[in-house]
Amino acid sequence: MKQRKSKLLVVGWMLYLLAVSGYSMQAQNDTFLSRCREGAKNSSIAVNGNEQWCFLKSELRHLSIGEFWGEKAQKTSQAKNPEQKDPLKAIVAYQEALKKENIRLVLVPIPPKAVVYPDKLPGNPLSLKRYDETLQNFYKTLRAKGVDVLDLTDDLIKGRTQTQEPLFCLGDSHLSGEGCKLVASKIAEHIRVKGKKQYTVTPEKITMKGDLYKVAKEMPVNEQRIVYRVAGDETKDKSSPVLLLGDSHTLVFDIGGDLFAQNAGLASLLASQLKMPVDVMGVRGSGATPARINVYRRSKQEKEFLKQKKVVVWCFTAREFTEASGWNANVPLK
């Protein structure tokens, strides 16, 4: 009888711990969403966080609104045209169009900064875990429709423990040089294309003033970050079988000027990983529809363009799913 009571006590204690743990996790999820909602109300585009971290207001809005595809896109999307609000429809259409040309599409959404660094949001630090259940469900839906989604969120969260450098810039909305290097290596592993070119990759410290620090109050003017400069053979070639398509994540640290450095961004680092140059079509604005329009225009101008391509890596910030000016599902490929 005593042994039975002892077992019942143990089982009861375990159930209690599970219940408390579940409550704690739900409480942290609720806190994360609450902080994102508060950030989305900020008067400035830059939301000040802990330890001199800044977050983009629109990205916090994206994380706070829940499911955003299908019929629900009509309420969650920032696009004005009702027919261009649903990212699911547009992405699946593009996947099917490329497949007809025997071109593989790999969708690479750059995870929200707040999902990788939730502990840097304003307030008491949150536990380091994934708070992006909505995005995970969206990726499952895309995969079920045949879209190859490379979700790098877990890799970036794990990568935090493997380097002293942050994987995002503190005062900018882009990946850091270290983040670009990690993402490039994961894309290369995923697409499994290899050449024979030779490159060297050299770390270099730069001083930069990011887009968030430019407008944030009570934050540093600049930050110092390490980038990885690529030298050797050419890293860009319009005839490459690999096309890197997307928003400014494909350009930062690679084209110089107000994007901080040259030959040290995602495109150059991807070339060094693949040992072959890549073709790059990045835009400073939205990677959703404008990037695809540029592909269409080029396919009309260059007859061999699509025939040269084997893989299209479509890379843009995940907030575009709701914050883009439009997801036109009718952009032709050629």
Tab-separated table of C-alpha atoms in Angstrom:
chain	number	residue	atom	x	y	z
A	1	MET	CA	0.000	0.000	0.000
A	2	LYS	CA	2.825	2.418	0.908
A	3	GLN	CA	4.605	1.614	-2.369
A	4	ARG	CA	1.434	2.332	-4.320
A	5	LYS	CA	0.948	5.683	-2.557
A	6	SER	CA	4.560	6.548	-3.276
A	7	LYS	CA	4.094	5.844	-6.988
A	8	LEU	CA	0.918	7.921	-7.054
A	9	LEU	CA	2.756	10.811	-5.430
A	10	VAL	CA	5.546	10.595	-8.013
A	11	VAL	CA	3.049	10.530	-10.894
A	12	GLY	CA	1.155	13.428	-9.396
A	13	TRP	CA	4.329	15.454	-8.989
A	14	MET	CA	5.361	14.772	-12.582
A	15	LEU	CA	1.945	15.873	-13.853
A	16	TYR	CA	2.221	19.019	-11.778
A	17	LEU	CA	5.662	19.813	-13.193
A	18	LEU	CA	4.410	19.248	-16.743
A	19	ALA	CA	1.450	21.537	-16.104
A	20	VAL	CA	3.680	24.245	-14.626
A	21	SER	CA	6.130	23.888	-17.518
A	22	GLY	CA	3.308	24.149	-20.056
A	23	TYR	CA	1.943	27.211	-18.307
A	24	SER	CA	5.390	28.789	-18.231
A	25	MET	CA	5.919	28.208	-21.964
A	26	GLN	CA	2.486	29.629	-22.796
A	27	ALA	CA	3.159	32.605	-20.544
A	28	GLN	CA	6.419	33.313	-22.404
A	29	ASN	CA	4.647	32.971	-25.777
A	30	ASP	CA	2.021	35.456	-24.595
A	31	THR	CA	4.724	37.826	-23.369
A	32	PHE	CA	6.565	37.623	-26.692
A	33	LEU	CA	3.387	38.435	-28.638
A	34	SER	CA	2.544	41.249	-26.246
A	35	ARG	CA	5.951	42.853	-26.734
A	36	CYS	CA	5.633	42.559	-30.498
A	37	ARG	CA	2.201	44.223	-30.382
A	38	GLU	CA	3.572	47.028	-28.252
A	39	GLY	CA	6.521	47.473	-30.615
A	40	ALA	CA	4.139	47.652	-33.574
A	41	LYS	CA	2.562	50.753	-31.970
A	42	ASN	CA	5.902	52.562	-31.704
A	43	SER	CA	6.036	56.093	-33.106
A	44	SER	CA	9.403	55.368	-34.763
A	45	ILE	CA	10.320	52.572	-37.156
A	46	ALA	CA	13.101	51.644	-34.705
A	47	VAL	CA	12.091	49.917	-31.466
A	48	ASN	CA	14.768	50.084	-28.764
A	49	GLY	CA	15.528	46.785	-27.062
A	50	ASN	CA	17.973	45.523	-24.470
A	51	GLU	CA	21.748	45.915	-24.672
A	52	GLN	CA	21.669	48.445	-27.551
A	53	TRP	CA	19.646	46.178	-29.828
A	54	CYS	CA	17.097	47.765	-32.173
A	55	PHE	CA	14.166	46.089	-33.895
A	56	LEU	CA	12.130	47.105	-36.926
A	57	LYS	CA	8.570	48.153	-36.117
A	58	SER	CA	7.061	46.470	-39.194
A	59	GLU	CA	8.764	43.179	-38.359
A	60	LEU	CA	7.244	43.204	-34.877
A	61	ARG	CA	3.854	43.903	-36.424
A	62	HIS	CA	4.311	40.901	-38.712
A	63	LEU	CA	5.035	38.660	-35.727
A	64	SER	CA	2.014	39.883	-33.783
A	65	ILE	CA	-0.867	39.303	-36.212
A	66	GLY	CA	-1.166	35.515	-36.430
A	67	GLU	CA	-2.068	33.483	-39.536
A	68	PHE	CA	-1.619	35.557	-42.685
A	69	TRP	CA	-2.303	33.397	-45.748
A	70	GLY	CA	-5.415	32.265	-47.596
A	71	GLU	CA	-8.574	34.135	-46.659
A	72	LYS	CA	-6.920	35.621	-43.558
A	73	ALA	CA	-4.494	37.550	-45.772
A	74	GLN	CA	-7.294	40.018	-46.503
A	75	LYS	CA	-7.092	41.249	-42.897
A	76	THR	CA	-3.384	40.876	-42.170
A	77	SER	CA	-1.621	42.026	-45.345
A	78	GLN	CA	-0.404	45.595	-45.825
A	79	ALA	CA	-0.965	45.313	-49.583
A	80	LYS	CA	-3.688	47.611	-50.892
A	81	ASN	CA	-4.822	45.434	-53.797
A	82	PRO	CA	-7.144	42.695	-52.440
A	83	GLU	CA	-5.950	40.323	-55.173
A	84	GLN	CA	-2.306	40.695	-54.121
A	85	LYS	CA	-2.524	40.057	-50.397
A	86	ASP	CA	-1.953	36.291	-50.238
A	87	PRO	CA	1.729	35.216	-50.330
A	88	LEU	CA	0.799	31.523	-50.523
A	89	LYS	CA	-0.915	31.853	-53.878
A	90	ALA	CA	1.941	33.859	-55.405
A	91	ILE	CA	4.744	31.609	-54.148
A	92	VAL	CA	3.061	28.399	-55.291
A	93	ALA	CA	2.395	29.941	-58.723
A	94	TYR	CA	6.077	30.885	-59.065
A	95	GLN	CA	7.175	27.418	-57.989
A	96	GLU	CA	4.976	25.860	-60.682
A	97	ALA	CA	6.187	28.275	-63.372
A	98	LEU	CA	9.855	27.515	-62.621
A	99	LYS	CA	9.194	23.782	-62.487
A	100	LYS	CA	7.868	23.903	-66.054
A	101	GLU	CA	11.258	25.299	-67.081
A	102	ASN	CA	13.089	22.537	-65.149
A	103	ILE	CA	14.358	25.113	-62.649
A	104	ARG	CA	14.439	24.287	-58.967
A	105	LEU	CA	13.096	26.918	-56.583
A	106	VAL	CA	14.505	27.143	-53.062
A	107	LEU	CA	12.657	29.616	-50.846
A	108	VAL	CA	14.892	31.101	-48.132
A	109	PRO	CA	12.999	33.484	-45.826
A	110	ILE	CA	15.385	35.339	-43.503
A	111	PRO	CA	13.946	34.791	-40.001
A	112	PRO	CA	12.779	37.802	-38.009
A	113	LYS	CA	15.495	39.276	-35.822
A	114	ALA	CA	13.208	39.108	-32.768
A	115	VAL	CA	12.727	35.345	-33.222
A	116	VAL	CA	16.477	34.710	-33.193
A	117	TYR	CA	17.096	37.265	-30.413
A	118	PRO	CA	13.886	37.313	-28.307
A	119	ASP	CA	15.928	38.046	-25.203
A	120	LYS	CA	16.962	41.401	-26.691
A	121	LEU	CA	13.392	42.696	-26.956
A	122	PRO	CA	12.552	45.399	-24.390
A	123	GLY	CA	11.671	44.090	-20.937
A	124	ASN	CA	12.926	41.165	-18.885
A	125	PRO	CA	14.840	38.719	-21.126
A	126	LEU	CA	12.733	35.908	-22.585
A	127	SER	CA	13.959	32.320	-22.782
A	128	LEU	CA	15.754	31.367	-25.968
A	129	LYS	CA	13.277	29.245	-27.921
A	130	ARG	CA	11.180	29.540	-31.061
A	131	TYR	CA	8.271	31.966	-30.853
A	132	ASP	CA	7.288	31.772	-34.534
A	133	GLU	CA	4.642	29.042	-34.616
A	134	THR	CA	2.699	30.925	-37.295
A	135	LEU	CA	5.694	31.014	-39.640
A	136	GLN	CA	6.398	27.339	-39.009
A	137	ASN	CA	2.810	26.475	-39.955
A	138	PHE	CA	3.097	28.570	-43.107
A	139	TYR	CA	6.250	26.736	-44.150
A	140	LYS	CA	4.501	23.392	-43.599
A	141	THR	CA	1.675	24.582	-45.830
A	142	LEU	CA	4.116	25.629	-48.551
A	143	ARG	CA	5.966	22.305	-48.392
A	144	ALA	CA	2.682	20.425	-48.669
A	145	LYS	CA	2.153	22.274	-51.956
A	146	GLY	CA	5.586	21.289	-53.269
A	147	VAL	CA	7.645	24.365	-52.354
A	148	ASP	CA	11.192	23.703	-51.118
A	149	VAL	CA	11.461	25.938	-48.034
A	150	LEU	CA	14.820	26.297	-46.327
A	151	ASP	CA	13.924	27.483	-42.822
A	152	LEU	CA	17.137	28.618	-41.136
A	153	THR	CA	15.645	29.727	-37.820
A	154	ASP	CA	16.952	26.771	-35.791
A	155	ASP	CA	20.385	27.121	-37.414
A	156	LEU	CA	20.575	30.789	-36.482
A	157	ILE	CA	19.390	30.215	-32.912
A	158	LYS	CA	21.960	27.437	-32.516
A	159	GLY	CA	24.577	29.609	-34.219
A	160	ARG	CA	24.276	32.175	-31.433
A	161	THR	CA	26.211	29.854	-29.125
A	162	GLN	CA	28.983	29.234	-31.646
A	163	THR	CA	30.299	32.750	-32.138
A	164	GLN	CA	30.869	35.926	-30.152
A	165	GLU	CA	29.649	37.992	-33.084
A	166	PRO	CA	25.886	38.618	-33.309
A	167	LEU	CA	24.167	37.061	-36.319
A	168	PHE	CA	22.157	40.234	-36.927
A	169	CYS	CA	23.387	43.806	-36.777
A	170	LEU	CA	22.318	45.554	-33.575
A	171	GLY	CA	21.389	48.809	-35.287
A	172	ASP	CA	20.360	47.552	-38.719
A	173	SER	CA	17.549	45.319	-39.986
A	174	HIS	CA	19.918	42.968	-41.876
A	175	LEU	CA	21.967	39.928	-41.001
A	176	SER	CA	25.488	40.682	-39.814
A	177	GLY	CA	28.585	39.491	-41.652
A	178	GLU	CA	28.608	36.430	-39.392
A	179	GLY	CA	24.950	35.809	-40.158
A	180	CYS	CA	25.570	36.090	-43.905
A	181	LYS	CA	28.363	33.533	-43.633
A	182	LEU	CA	26.152	31.055	-41.782
A	183	VAL	CA	23.231	31.477	-44.189
A	184	ALA	CA	25.501	31.096	-47.228
A	185	SER	CA	26.919	27.828	-45.883
A	186	LYS	CA	23.432	26.415	-45.222
A	187	ILE	CA	22.175	27.364	-48.682
A	188	ALA	CA	25.233	25.736	-50.262
A	189	GLU	CA	24.650	22.534	-48.268
A	190	HIS	CA	21.021	22.497	-49.339
A	191	ILE	CA	21.343	23.055	-53.083
A	192	ARG	CA	24.428	20.818	-53.496
A	193	VAL	CA	25.946	22.507	-56.533
A	194	LYS	CA	29.737	22.607	-56.835
A	195	GLY	CA	32.267	24.276	-59.093
A	196	LYS	CA	36.056	24.458	-59.181
A	197	LYS	CA	36.800	28.144	-58.684
A	198	GLN	CA	39.206	29.309	-55.981
A	199	TYR	CA	38.389	31.919	-53.348
A	200	THR	CA	39.837	33.269	-50.143
A	201	VAL	CA	37.681	34.556	-47.289
A	202	THR	CA	39.226	37.101	-44.915
A	203	PRO	CA	37.589	38.607	-41.800
A	204	GLU	CA	37.642	42.385	-41.620
A	205	LYS	CA	36.214	44.789	-39.018
A	206	ILE	CA	34.096	47.653	-40.311
A	207	THR	CA	32.306	50.574	-38.671
A	208	MET	CA	28.717	50.987	-39.855
A	209	LYS	CA	25.651	53.094	-39.185
A	210	GLY	CA	22.592	50.933	-39.723
A	211	ASP	CA	19.119	51.966	-40.814
A	212	LEU	CA	17.712	51.579	-37.280
A	213	TYR	CA	20.484	53.453	-35.500
A	214	LYS	CA	19.970	56.327	-37.955
A	215	VAL	CA	16.515	57.006	-36.518
A	216	ALA	CA	16.676	55.501	-33.018
A	217	LYS	CA	16.914	57.723	-29.966
A	218	GLU	CA	19.282	57.032	-27.076
A	219	MET	CA	21.277	54.515	-29.097
A	220	PRO	CA	24.881	54.508	-30.394
A	221	VAL	CA	25.668	56.335	-33.608
A	222	ASN	CA	27.668	53.436	-35.066
A	223	GLU	CA	28.545	49.829	-34.420
A	224	GLN	CA	31.564	47.743	-35.328
A	225	ARG	CA	30.964	44.443	-37.077
A	226	ILE	CA	33.123	41.764	-38.662
A	227	VAL	CA	32.508	41.000	-42.324
A	228	TYR	CA	34.121	38.284	-44.434
A	229	ARG	CA	35.608	39.637	-47.627
A	230	VAL	CA	35.818	37.235	-50.567
A	231	ALA	CA	38.678	37.468	-53.079
A	232	GLY	CA	40.030	35.318	-55.902
A	233	ASP	CA	37.986	34.277	-58.917
A	234	GLU	CA	34.869	36.177	-59.977
A	235	THR	CA	31.932	35.749	-57.606
A	236	LYS	CA	29.239	37.006	-60.018
A	237	ASP	CA	28.389	35.659	-63.464
A	238	LYS	CA	25.113	36.254	-65.313
A	239	SER	CA	25.428	32.852	-66.991
A	240	SER	CA	25.681	30.973	-63.675
A	241	PRO	CA	23.209	28.114	-63.163
A	242	VAL	CA	22.467	29.506	-59.685
A	243	LEU	CA	20.382	32.676	-59.426
A	244	LEU	CA	20.199	34.470	-56.070
A	245	LEU	CA	16.977	36.469	-56.183
A	246	GLY	CA	15.465	38.680	-53.537
A	247	ASP	CA	15.581	41.843	-51.463
A	248	SER	CA	18.470	43.799	-49.929
A	249	HIS	CA	19.597	40.740	-47.957
A	250	THR	CA	21.152	39.661	-51.272
A	251	LEU	CA	23.008	42.998	-51.548
A	252	VAL	CA	24.097	44.084	-48.061
A	253	PHE	CA	27.890	44.008	-47.496
A	254	ASP	CA	28.291	43.153	-51.181
A	255	ILE	CA	27.734	46.260	-53.275
A	256	GLY	CA	29.290	48.945	-51.079
A	257	GLY	CA	27.947	52.474	-50.630
A	258	ASP	CA	25.189	52.709	-48.029
A	259	LEU	CA	25.204	48.905	-47.779
A	260	PHE	CA	28.477	49.118	-45.886
A	261	ALA	CA	30.997	46.841	-47.681
A	262	GLN	CA	31.879	45.147	-50.955
A	263	ASN	CA	32.366	41.470	-51.792
A	264	ALA	CA	31.452	40.355	-48.260
A	265	GLY	CA	27.721	39.707	-48.498
A	266	LEU	CA	25.511	36.692	-49.035
A	267	ALA	CA	26.159	36.448	-52.784
A	268	SER	CA	29.959	36.508	-52.536
A	269	LEU	CA	29.986	34.131	-49.570
A	270	LEU	CA	27.625	31.745	-51.376
A	271	ALA	CA	29.986	31.761	-54.373
A	272	SER	CA	32.898	30.888	-52.092
A	273	GLN	CA	30.905	28.007	-50.581
A	274	LEU	CA	29.795	26.675	-53.979
A	275	LYS	CA	33.240	27.262	-55.517
A	276	MET	CA	31.492	28.913	-58.447
A	277	PRO	CA	30.098	32.370	-59.245
A	278	VAL	CA	26.394	33.090	-58.871
A	279	ASP	CA	23.974	35.295	-60.746
A	280	VAL	CA	22.411	37.960	-58.503
A	281	MET	CA	19.163	39.862	-58.966
A	282	GLY	CA	18.488	41.765	-55.762
A	283	VAL	CA	16.328	44.811	-55.184
A	284	ARG	CA	16.546	47.393	-52.429
A	285	GLY	CA	12.794	47.332	-51.921
A	286	SER	CA	10.459	44.370	-51.789
A	287	GLY	CA	11.691	40.919	-52.743
A	288	ALA	CA	8.102	39.753	-53.222
A	289	THR	CA	6.818	41.104	-56.549
A	290	PRO	CA	9.420	43.629	-57.862
A	291	ALA	CA	12.170	40.984	-57.815
A	292	ARG	CA	10.059	38.620	-59.929
A	293	ILE	CA	9.162	41.408	-62.338
A	294	ASN	CA	12.887	41.957	-62.914
A	295	VAL	CA	13.274	38.258	-63.737
A	296	TYR	CA	10.456	38.538	-66.282
A	297	ARG	CA	12.010	41.617	-67.899
A	298	ARG	CA	15.372	39.947	-68.176
A	299	SER	CA	13.895	36.767	-69.641
A	300	LYS	CA	12.318	38.901	-72.382
A	301	GLN	CA	15.640	40.626	-73.097
A	302	GLU	CA	17.933	37.578	-72.938
A	303	LYS	CA	16.734	34.482	-74.786
A	304	GLU	CA	19.194	32.154	-73.038
A	305	PHE	CA	18.579	33.485	-69.534
A	306	LEU	CA	16.161	30.850	-68.220
A	307	LYS	CA	17.899	28.032	-70.109
A	308	GLN	CA	21.077	28.767	-68.137
A	309	LYS	CA	19.401	28.440	-64.735
A	310	LYS	CA	19.164	25.265	-62.675
A	311	VAL	CA	18.396	26.718	-59.231
A	312	VAL	CA	16.681	29.917	-58.131
A	313	VAL	CA	17.367	30.802	-54.488
A	314	TRP	CA	14.595	33.242	-53.562
A	315	CYS	CA	15.791	35.010	-50.427
A	316	PHE	CA	13.991	37.822	-48.627
A	317	THR	CA	13.018	38.862	-45.125
A	318	ALA	CA	10.140	36.849	-43.663
A	319	ARG	CA	8.215	39.997	-42.729
A	320	GLU	CA	7.507	40.432	-46.446
A	321	PHE	CA	4.762	37.827	-46.120
A	322	THR	CA	2.561	40.535	-44.589
A	323	GLU	CA	4.446	43.807	-45.060
A	324	ALA	CA	5.091	43.662	-48.819
A	325	SER	CA	3.239	46.142	-51.023
A	326	GLY	CA	1.821	43.210	-52.973
A	327	TRP	CA	2.053	39.497	-53.778
A	328	ASN	CA	1.046	39.382	-57.445
A	329	ALA	CA	0.417	35.752	-58.373
A	330	ASN	CA	0.191	36.635	-62.059
A	331	VAL	CA	3.761	37.818	-62.704
A	332	PRO	CA	4.854	35.801	-65.757
A	333	LEU	CA	8.209	34.061	-65.853
A	334	LYS	CA	8.778	34.694	-69.548
